[in-house]
Short mmCIF file of C-alpha atoms in Angstrom, two decimals:
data_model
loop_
_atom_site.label_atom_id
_atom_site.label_comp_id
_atom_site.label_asym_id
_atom_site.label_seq_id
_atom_site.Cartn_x
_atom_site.Cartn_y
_atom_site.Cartn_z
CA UNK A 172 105.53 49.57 237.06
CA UNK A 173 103.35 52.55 236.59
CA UNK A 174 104.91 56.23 237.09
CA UNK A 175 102.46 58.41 239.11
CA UNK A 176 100.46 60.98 237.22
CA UNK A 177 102.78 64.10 238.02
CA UNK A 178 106.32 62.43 236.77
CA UNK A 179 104.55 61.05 233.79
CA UNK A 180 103.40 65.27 233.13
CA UNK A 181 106.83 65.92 233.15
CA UNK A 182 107.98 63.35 230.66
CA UNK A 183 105.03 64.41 228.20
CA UNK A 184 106.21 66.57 225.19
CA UNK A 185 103.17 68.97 223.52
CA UNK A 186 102.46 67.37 219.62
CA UNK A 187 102.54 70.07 217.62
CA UNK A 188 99.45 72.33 216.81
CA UNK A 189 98.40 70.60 213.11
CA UNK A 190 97.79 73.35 209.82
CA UNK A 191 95.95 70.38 208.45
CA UNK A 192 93.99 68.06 210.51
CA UNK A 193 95.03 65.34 207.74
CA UNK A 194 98.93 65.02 207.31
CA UNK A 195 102.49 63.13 208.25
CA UNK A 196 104.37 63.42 210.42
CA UNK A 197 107.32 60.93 212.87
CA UNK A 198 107.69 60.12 216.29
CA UNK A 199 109.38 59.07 218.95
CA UNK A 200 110.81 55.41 217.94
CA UNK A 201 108.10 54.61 215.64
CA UNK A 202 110.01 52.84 212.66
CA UNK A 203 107.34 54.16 210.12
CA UNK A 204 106.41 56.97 208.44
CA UNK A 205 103.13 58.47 210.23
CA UNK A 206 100.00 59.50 208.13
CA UNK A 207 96.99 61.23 210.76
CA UNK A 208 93.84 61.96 209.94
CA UNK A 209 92.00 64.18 212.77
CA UNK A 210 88.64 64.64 211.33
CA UNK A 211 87.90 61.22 209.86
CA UNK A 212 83.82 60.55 208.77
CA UNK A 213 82.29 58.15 210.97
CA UNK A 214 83.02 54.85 209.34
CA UNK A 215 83.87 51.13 210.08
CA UNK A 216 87.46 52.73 210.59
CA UNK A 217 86.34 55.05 213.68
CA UNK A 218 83.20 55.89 215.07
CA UNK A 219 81.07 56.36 218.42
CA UNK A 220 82.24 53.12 219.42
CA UNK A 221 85.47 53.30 218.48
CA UNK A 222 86.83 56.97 218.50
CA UNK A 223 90.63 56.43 217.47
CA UNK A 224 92.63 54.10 215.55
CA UNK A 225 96.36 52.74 214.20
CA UNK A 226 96.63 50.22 211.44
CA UNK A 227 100.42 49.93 209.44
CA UNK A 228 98.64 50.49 205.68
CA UNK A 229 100.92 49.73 201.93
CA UNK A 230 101.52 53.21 200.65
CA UNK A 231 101.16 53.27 196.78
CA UNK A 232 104.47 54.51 195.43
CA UNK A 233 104.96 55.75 192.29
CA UNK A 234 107.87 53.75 191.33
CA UNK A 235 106.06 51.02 191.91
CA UNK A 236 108.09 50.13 195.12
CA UNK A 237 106.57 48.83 197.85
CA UNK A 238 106.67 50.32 201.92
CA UNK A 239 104.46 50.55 204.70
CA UNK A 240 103.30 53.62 206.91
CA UNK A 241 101.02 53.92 210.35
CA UNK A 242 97.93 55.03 209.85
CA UNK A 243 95.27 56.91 212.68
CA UNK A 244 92.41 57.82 212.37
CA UNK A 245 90.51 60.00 214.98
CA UNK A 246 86.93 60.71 214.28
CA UNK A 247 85.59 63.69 213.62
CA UNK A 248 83.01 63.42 216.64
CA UNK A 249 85.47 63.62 219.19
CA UNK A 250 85.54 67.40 220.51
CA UNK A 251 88.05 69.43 218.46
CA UNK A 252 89.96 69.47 222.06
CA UNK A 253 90.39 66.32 223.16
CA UNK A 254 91.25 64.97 219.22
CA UNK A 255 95.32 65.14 220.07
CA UNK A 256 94.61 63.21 223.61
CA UNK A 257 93.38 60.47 221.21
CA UNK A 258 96.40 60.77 218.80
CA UNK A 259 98.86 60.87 221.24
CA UNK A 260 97.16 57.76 222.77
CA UNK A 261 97.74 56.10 219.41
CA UNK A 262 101.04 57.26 219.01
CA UNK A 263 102.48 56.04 222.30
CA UNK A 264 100.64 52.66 222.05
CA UNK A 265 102.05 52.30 218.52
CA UNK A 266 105.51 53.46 219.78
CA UNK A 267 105.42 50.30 222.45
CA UNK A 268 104.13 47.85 220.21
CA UNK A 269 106.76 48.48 217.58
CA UNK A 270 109.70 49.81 218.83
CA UNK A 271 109.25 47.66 221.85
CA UNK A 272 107.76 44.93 220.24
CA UNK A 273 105.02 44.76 223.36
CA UNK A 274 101.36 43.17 222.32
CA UNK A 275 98.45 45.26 221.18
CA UNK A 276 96.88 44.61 224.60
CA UNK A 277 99.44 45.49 226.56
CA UNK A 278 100.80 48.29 224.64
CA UNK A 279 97.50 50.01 224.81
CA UNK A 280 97.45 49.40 228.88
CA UNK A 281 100.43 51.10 228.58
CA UNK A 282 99.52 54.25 226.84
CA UNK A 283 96.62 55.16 229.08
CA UNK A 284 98.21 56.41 231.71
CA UNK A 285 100.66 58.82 229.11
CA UNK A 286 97.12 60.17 227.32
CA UNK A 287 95.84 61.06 230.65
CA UNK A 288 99.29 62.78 231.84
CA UNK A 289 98.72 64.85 228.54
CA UNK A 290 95.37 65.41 228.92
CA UNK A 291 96.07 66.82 232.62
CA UNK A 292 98.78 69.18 231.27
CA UNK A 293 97.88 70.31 228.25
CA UNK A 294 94.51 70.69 228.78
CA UNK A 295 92.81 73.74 231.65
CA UNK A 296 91.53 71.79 234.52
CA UNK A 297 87.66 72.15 233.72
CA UNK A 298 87.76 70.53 230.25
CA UNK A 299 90.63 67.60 231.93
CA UNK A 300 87.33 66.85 233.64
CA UNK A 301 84.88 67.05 231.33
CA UNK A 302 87.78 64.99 229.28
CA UNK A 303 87.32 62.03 232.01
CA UNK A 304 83.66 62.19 232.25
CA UNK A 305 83.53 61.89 227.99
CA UNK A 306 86.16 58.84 227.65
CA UNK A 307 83.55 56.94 230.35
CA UNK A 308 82.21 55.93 227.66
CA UNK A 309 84.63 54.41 226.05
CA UNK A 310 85.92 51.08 228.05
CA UNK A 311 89.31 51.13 225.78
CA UNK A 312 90.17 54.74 226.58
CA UNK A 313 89.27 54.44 230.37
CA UNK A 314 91.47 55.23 232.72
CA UNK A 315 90.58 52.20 235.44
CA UNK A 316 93.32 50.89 235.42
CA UNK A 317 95.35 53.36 236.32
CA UNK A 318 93.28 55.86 238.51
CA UNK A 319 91.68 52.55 240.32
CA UNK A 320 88.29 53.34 239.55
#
């Protein structure tokens, strides 16, 4: 079942305000380690097509062990604004899919109703609009589903 957009706002935590836009960081339940990158070069990672993205990447150790860590990627064309919308989309889908073992599909269903409680409190109510009319465009980040459009 879906929570309404106001008790979802209430449930939403800030992510912290990055020094770096490229960095690690945990959250939530997420079992790995969490490596961001906010301004990431258009690329067959992310691009106009595809804005944001999670992968679990090897990390090279230097002991020559071997572990894994999430990886997103939010490109650099997204306005500077809206880039920790699109991370904490990531992070939430990634958070169902693998501490709640949920599919890729469905965890990302999931997630879009938390990005746009964040979006709605954390950002002022002119650019939460101009927010909605710029993921549009984007049929993975629309909010359809949830605001029955």
């Amino acid at each position: 079942m879906v929570k309404d957009l106001d008790t979802l706002m209430e449930e939403v935590k800030e992510l912290p305000h990055f020094e770096n836009p490229i960095g690690w960081m945990q959250y939530g339940r997420i079992p790995y380690k969490i490596r961001y990158n906010l301004e990431q070069p258009a690329g067959t990672l992310v691009n106009r097509k595809t804005p944001a993205l999670y992968k679990v990447t090897p990390d090279q150790n230097l002991d020559g062990s071997s572990s894994e860590s999430l990886s997103i990627w939010v490109w650099r064309g997204v306005p500077r604004d809206f880039r920790n919308i699109l991370l904490y989309h990531e992070l939430k889908e990634a958070e169902f899919r693998f501490a709640d073992g949920l599919p890729k599909d469905e965890s990302h269903k999931k997630a879009i109703p938390f990005h746009m409680a964040y979006a709605k409190k954390f950002l002022p109510e002119s650019r939460f609009t101009e927010f909605q009319k710029w993921q549009s465009r984007y049929k993975a980040y629309g909010a359809e589903s949830f605001f029955g459009k």
